């Protein structure tokens, strides 16, 4: 309970008098020693107005005050935590796309190495032991992202790899999509969580051509990314160090000139929403965290990859009712759901509902990157621990949403389908069987 204001004023002791009082008490205390408290009890109200020194000299056991102080300290700590969270760097989800073997995982691994998350010893372990054992000497950087046995044995990403890194002003969630055509559905799942795309193109002789030809995944990935709402693209022309390229400006220009009309035809504004740059993801990572060494490539004077990532605008976020489509779920001291917040925000203790099965749930904990946070806003990729439902009652595609305005469950909806390619034999008659890839923005429903 607070002290009435008039009372505080009435017992105020001017500083000079206070010092004299303390001195007198100190002298007295030489005789009285432990009896100070008994012989000179200090009213609670007075204690509340005095400075810290006096509290030390005259400790008074007051549970009410101790409780109040603890509450104040807790509130101040919470406020500081909230402020720290609010001041956090902006956040972007970046999906790495492009034809198989273009170098997506290698670049992802290099980013983690350059940002200090993987050290030399780990690289040596991958390089000298694991990659060599698989006769994949140059694959050691990709092994940082490609962690499962199948991926390492085949030298191909299968599942979307996830990592986190930070540039000067931005926190990134890195989504490393597979390039092989067998895993296009996994690539779709990665791109659907992304704000921006990093399109990786191999400049190596023959590799750009294969990836860009009809049937190559460069085209398919660009079109899928655009359809899935990836509004900005960073096109990294990779493997510029390869002996067939050797940092040739002609090769770089050729690739850019061929890509620009195609990107335009895929509805990207190539002036505003696309930026090209040459890099090498292997060895030391050239033009990645630091600007290009002019001895390596004298004709490029533009920004480094990290600088480009830092300057990309965050797309507008939706502050509507809370909606997070569930990408995955698992059991870990309760039920954990994973996904990207498409709209609204979430905080610890929230009561939400899982749609379409209308299960009420409670938010126990929120994890953003590796950190536990108290709340999170739109665009964040989260893991959320909930109670009130078992993981087997959740399917990916379900939406955890606001109870007041849950995402509607419908039996019919109007969709716009973008057909990005037809098998040659099926040109006139449409059969359902080949219409495999589609996406529906869950929030728009
Ligand atoms: N010379 C050279 N080789 C590279 C570079 N980047 C990647 N590579 C090599 O290209 C091969 C494929 O690299 P990955 O990173 O696995 O390619 P990816 O795009 O992730 O492949 P998928 O995940 O299967 O689509 C590996 O042998 C890498 O060492 C580069 O900048 N220069
Ligand atoms: Mg890969």
XYZ file of N, CA and C in Angstrom, residues 61-176:
348
model
N 12.973 -4.648 9.769
C 12.308 -5.732 9.053
C 10.862 -5.358 8.789
N 10.567 -5.217 7.497
C 9.210 -4.822 7.135
C 8.764 -5.654 5.937
N 8.035 -6.733 6.160
C 7.683 -7.626 5.060
C 6.881 -6.936 3.967
N 6.031 -5.991 4.361
C 5.192 -5.312 3.356
C 6.073 -4.537 2.393
N 7.077 -3.858 2.975
C 7.944 -3.057 2.114
C 8.808 -3.948 1.218
N 9.314 -5.042 1.822
C 10.152 -5.965 1.047
C 9.366 -6.520 -0.138
N 8.084 -6.813 0.113
C 7.231 -7.361 -0.943
C 7.031 -6.335 -2.054
N 6.789 -5.080 -1.575
C 6.557 -4.003 -2.546
C 7.801 -3.791 -3.412
N 8.982 -3.831 -2.727
C 10.241 -3.625 -3.434
C 10.470 -4.740 -4.463
N 10.181 -5.962 -4.039
C 10.369 -7.100 -4.959
C 9.456 -6.959 -6.170
N 8.211 -6.493 -5.905
C 7.265 -6.320 -7.017
C 7.759 -5.249 -7.973
N 8.313 -4.165 -7.367
C 8.829 -3.082 -8.215
C 9.989 -3.574 -9.068
N 10.881 -4.354 -8.430
C 12.043 -4.868 -9.167
C 11.609 -5.783 -10.300
N 10.582 -6.599 -10.008
C 10.084 -7.528 -11.032
C 9.491 -6.743 -12.207
N 8.707 -5.698 -11.863
C 8.081 -4.895 -12.921
C 9.148 -4.213 -13.768
N 10.218 -3.699 -13.087
C 11.288 -3.008 -13.821
C 12.014 -3.983 -14.739
N 12.218 -5.227 -14.242
C 12.907 -6.245 -15.043
C 12.071 -6.589 -16.277
N 10.760 -6.748 -16.043
C 9.876 -7.084 -17.168
C 9.860 -5.962 -18.196
N 9.849 -4.728 -17.678
C 9.842 -3.579 -18.581
C 11.123 -3.557 -19.422
N 12.265 -3.829 -18.736
C 13.552 -3.833 -19.444
C 13.567 -4.929 -20.501
N 13.006 -6.106 -20.139
C 12.965 -7.216 -21.109
C 12.105 -6.851 -22.312
N 10.945 -6.220 -22.016
C 10.055 -5.830 -23.114
C 10.725 -4.808 -24.012
N 11.461 -3.876 -23.383
C 12.136 -2.852 -24.160
C 13.209 -3.487 -25.039
N 13.945 -4.436 -24.438
C 14.999 -5.124 -25.204
C 14.383 -5.853 -26.393
N 13.232 -6.488 -26.158
C 12.558 -7.194 -27.256
C 12.102 -6.222 -28.333
N 11.546 -5.064 -27.868
C 11.042 -4.082 -28.825
C 12.174 -3.488 -29.649
N 13.377 -3.382 -29.022
C 14.513 -2.784 -29.731
C 15.273 -3.782 -30.580
N 14.773 -5.002 -30.612
C 15.482 -6.036 -31.381
C 15.556 -5.631 -32.845
N 16.534 -6.194 -33.523
C 16.671 -5.900 -34.943
C 15.428 -6.339 -35.697
N 15.206 -5.724 -36.858
C 14.082 -6.148 -37.691
C 14.313 -7.592 -38.134
N 13.252 -8.247 -38.558
C 13.371 -9.664 -38.881
C 12.883 -9.955 -40.308
N 13.621 -10.801 -41.014
C 13.214 -11.218 -42.359
C 13.419 -12.725 -42.522
N 12.505 -13.363 -43.246
C 12.649 -14.781 -43.599
C 13.145 -14.846 -45.039
N 14.284 -15.475 -45.243
C 14.855 -15.531 -46.597
C 14.950 -16.976 -47.058
N 14.310 -17.293 -48.187
C 14.410 -18.652 -48.713
C 15.457 -18.688 -49.829
N 16.338 -19.692 -49.767
C 17.363 -19.862 -50.794
C 16.828 -20.854 -51.818
N 16.672 -20.381 -53.050
C 16.086 -21.218 -54.099
C 17.024 -21.283 -55.301
N 16.695 -22.162 -56.252
C 17.511 -22.281 -57.459
C 17.748 -23.735 -57.818
N 18.267 -23.937 -59.003
C 18.469 -25.277 -59.570
C 19.378 -26.126 -58.664
N 19.213 -27.428 -58.783
C 20.024 -28.353 -57.990
C 21.527 -28.070 -58.209
N 22.271 -28.114 -57.105
C 23.731 -27.912 -57.116
C 24.179 -26.480 -57.443
N 23.259 -25.524 -57.409
C 23.672 -24.140 -57.699
C 24.580 -23.590 -56.599
N 24.477 -24.174 -55.393
C 25.339 -23.730 -54.285
C 24.557 -23.119 -53.117
N 23.284 -23.401 -53.016
C 22.441 -22.812 -51.952
C 22.938 -23.203 -50.549
N 23.152 -24.510 -50.344
C 23.570 -24.960 -49.006
C 24.990 -24.507 -48.706
N 25.840 -24.477 -49.729
C 27.218 -24.010 -49.530
C 27.200 -22.562 -49.054
N 26.373 -21.738 -49.687
C 26.290 -20.322 -49.291
C 25.709 -20.219 -47.882
N 24.674 -21.031 -47.609
C 24.087 -21.039 -46.264
C 25.136 -21.390 -45.216
N 25.925 -22.439 -45.492
C 26.988 -22.860 -44.561
C 28.027 -21.764 -44.401
N 28.391 -21.151 -45.523
C 29.396 -20.068 -45.477
C 28.894 -18.901 -44.623
N 27.590 -18.586 -44.738
C 27.013 -17.494 -43.930
C 27.167 -17.818 -42.444
N 26.876 -19.061 -42.089
C 26.987 -19.444 -40.670
C 28.440 -19.391 -40.208
N 29.354 -19.756 -41.092
C 30.772 -19.686 -40.750
C 31.202 -18.224 -40.589
N 30.819 -17.385 -41.565
C 31.231 -15.977 -41.516
C 30.600 -15.229 -40.341
N 29.428 -15.691 -39.929
C 28.804 -14.993 -38.793
C 29.171 -15.657 -37.457
N 30.176 -16.543 -37.497
C 30.765 -17.066 -36.260
C 29.975 -18.190 -35.604
N 29.007 -18.738 -36.300
C 28.217 -19.796 -35.660
C 28.828 -21.172 -35.845
N 29.755 -21.255 -36.783
C 30.472 -22.516 -37.014
C 31.947 -22.144 -36.993
N 32.761 -22.907 -36.267
C 34.164 -22.508 -36.203
C 35.054 -23.388 -37.081
N 36.346 -22.998 -37.139
C 37.310 -23.692 -37.998
C 37.368 -25.190 -37.718
N 37.278 -25.536 -36.403
C 37.399 -26.953 -36.042
C 36.277 -27.775 -36.637
N 35.062 -27.184 -36.600
C 33.928 -27.922 -37.186
C 34.100 -28.070 -38.702
N 34.584 -26.985 -39.321
C 34.802 -27.024 -40.776
C 35.819 -28.116 -41.108
N 36.888 -28.153 -40.302
C 37.930 -29.160 -40.537
C 37.354 -30.565 -40.424
N 36.479 -30.718 -39.439
C 35.851 -32.034 -39.214
C 35.045 -32.423 -40.466
N 34.263 -31.479 -40.968
C 33.467 -31.770 -42.165
C 34.379 -32.028 -43.367
N 35.407 -31.161 -43.472
C 36.257 -31.190 -44.646
C 37.135 -32.437 -44.661
N 37.884 -32.603 -43.536
C 38.905 -33.653 -43.551
C 38.343 -35.035 -43.308
N 37.237 -35.089 -42.641
C 36.730 -36.423 -42.353
C 35.477 -36.725 -43.182
N 34.362 -36.070 -42.789
C 33.080 -36.530 -43.319
C 32.936 -36.356 -44.829
N 33.308 -35.198 -45.358
C 33.142 -34.971 -46.795
C 34.080 -35.885 -47.584
N 35.321 -36.066 -47.065
C 36.282 -36.927 -47.780
C 35.822 -38.375 -47.746
N 35.276 -38.785 -46.607
C 34.784 -40.159 -46.502
C 33.725 -40.452 -47.551
N 32.948 -39.429 -47.880
C 31.885 -39.607 -48.871
C 32.399 -39.278 -50.278
N 33.698 -39.054 -50.407
C 34.309 -38.588 -51.660
C 33.619 -37.327 -52.165
N 33.337 -36.427 -51.244
C 32.699 -35.169 -51.614
C 33.506 -34.009 -51.019
N 34.766 -33.934 -51.445
C 35.688 -32.978 -50.833
C 35.155 -31.544 -50.800
N 34.523 -31.111 -51.919
C 34.141 -29.696 -51.973
C 32.804 -29.427 -51.288
N 32.256 -30.501 -50.684
C 30.914 -30.365 -50.133
C 30.910 -29.913 -48.676
N 32.113 -29.683 -48.096
C 32.151 -29.484 -46.642
C 31.310 -28.321 -46.155
N 31.212 -27.243 -46.937
C 30.402 -26.091 -46.504
C 28.912 -26.431 -46.528
N 28.530 -27.200 -47.566
C 27.111 -27.592 -47.682
C 26.708 -28.494 -46.514
N 27.696 -29.250 -45.960
C 27.392 -30.176 -44.857
C 26.896 -29.444 -43.613
N 27.208 -28.155 -43.517
C 26.726 -27.388 -42.357
C 25.201 -27.315 -42.409
N 24.661 -27.172 -43.600
C 23.200 -27.074 -43.750
C 22.573 -28.449 -43.991
N 23.241 -29.267 -44.795
C 22.695 -30.593 -45.108
C 23.114 -31.552 -44.001
N 22.223 -31.754 -43.045
C 22.675 -32.478 -41.859
C 22.287 -33.947 -41.838
N 21.292 -34.351 -42.622
C 20.938 -35.766 -42.496
C 21.722 -36.651 -43.472
N 21.734 -37.950 -43.140
C 22.595 -38.885 -43.877
C 22.268 -38.940 -45.358
N 20.964 -38.943 -45.666
C 20.538 -39.031 -47.068
C 21.077 -37.827 -47.851
N 20.976 -36.657 -47.228
C 21.433 -35.438 -47.905
C 22.932 -35.498 -48.165
N 23.675 -35.975 -47.155
C 25.126 -36.013 -47.317
C 25.546 -37.089 -48.310
N 24.849 -38.219 -48.272
C 25.215 -39.302 -49.183
C 24.936 -38.907 -50.633
N 23.814 -38.215 -50.845
C 23.457 -37.845 -52.220
C 24.060 -36.509 -52.642
N 24.489 -35.708 -51.647
C 24.982 -34.363 -51.962
C 23.829 -33.469 -52.391
N 22.632 -33.747 -51.881
C 21.458 -32.963 -52.272
C 20.615 -32.665 -51.045
N 20.139 -31.436 -50.968
C 19.229 -31.088 -49.883
C 17.886 -31.762 -50.141
N 17.286 -32.296 -49.073
C 15.971 -32.927 -49.207
C 14.936 -32.098 -48.433
N 15.193 -31.931 -47.127
C 14.289 -31.126 -46.286
C 14.752 -29.674 -46.319
N 13.813 -28.755 -46.088
C 14.222 -27.346 -46.015
C 15.090 -27.159 -44.765
N 16.341 -26.722 -44.978
C 17.244 -26.474 -43.840
C 16.913 -25.119 -43.222
N 17.078 -25.026 -41.913
C 16.767 -23.787 -41.206
C 17.973 -23.324 -40.429
N 18.228 -22.019 -40.473
C 19.303 -21.464 -39.644
C 18.968 -20.003 -39.362
N 19.726 -19.416 -38.452
C 19.499 -18.020 -38.115
C 20.822 -17.284 -38.195
N 20.769 -16.075 -38.696
C 21.975 -15.248 -38.665
C 21.547 -13.787 -38.658
N 22.519 -12.940 -38.327
C 22.209 -11.516 -38.245
C 23.186 -10.715 -39.077
N 22.681 -9.703 -39.763
C 23.552 -8.705 -40.360
C 23.464 -7.495 -39.435
N 24.040 -6.367 -39.878
C 24.076 -5.194 -39.004
C 22.701 -4.813 -38.448
N 21.699 -4.800 -39.317
C 20.402 -4.284 -38.853
C 19.280 -5.318 -38.875
N 19.577 -6.542 -39.299
C 18.477 -7.484 -39.510
C 18.778 -8.863 -38.946
N 17.741 -9.486 -38.375
C 17.828 -10.894 -38.002
C 17.197 -11.689 -39.125
N 17.890 -12.698 -39.591
C 17.350 -13.504 -40.682
C 17.025 -14.924 -40.229
N 15.905 -15.443 -40.726
C 15.682 -16.879 -40.669
C 16.006 -17.365 -42.076
N 17.001 -18.246 -42.156
C 17.449 -18.747 -43.459
C 16.738 -20.074 -43.742
N 16.083 -20.166 -44.872
C 15.378 -21.398 -45.257
C 16.060 -21.922 -46.511
N 16.787 -23.024 -46.359
C 17.580 -23.564 -47.472
C 16.748 -24.627 -48.195
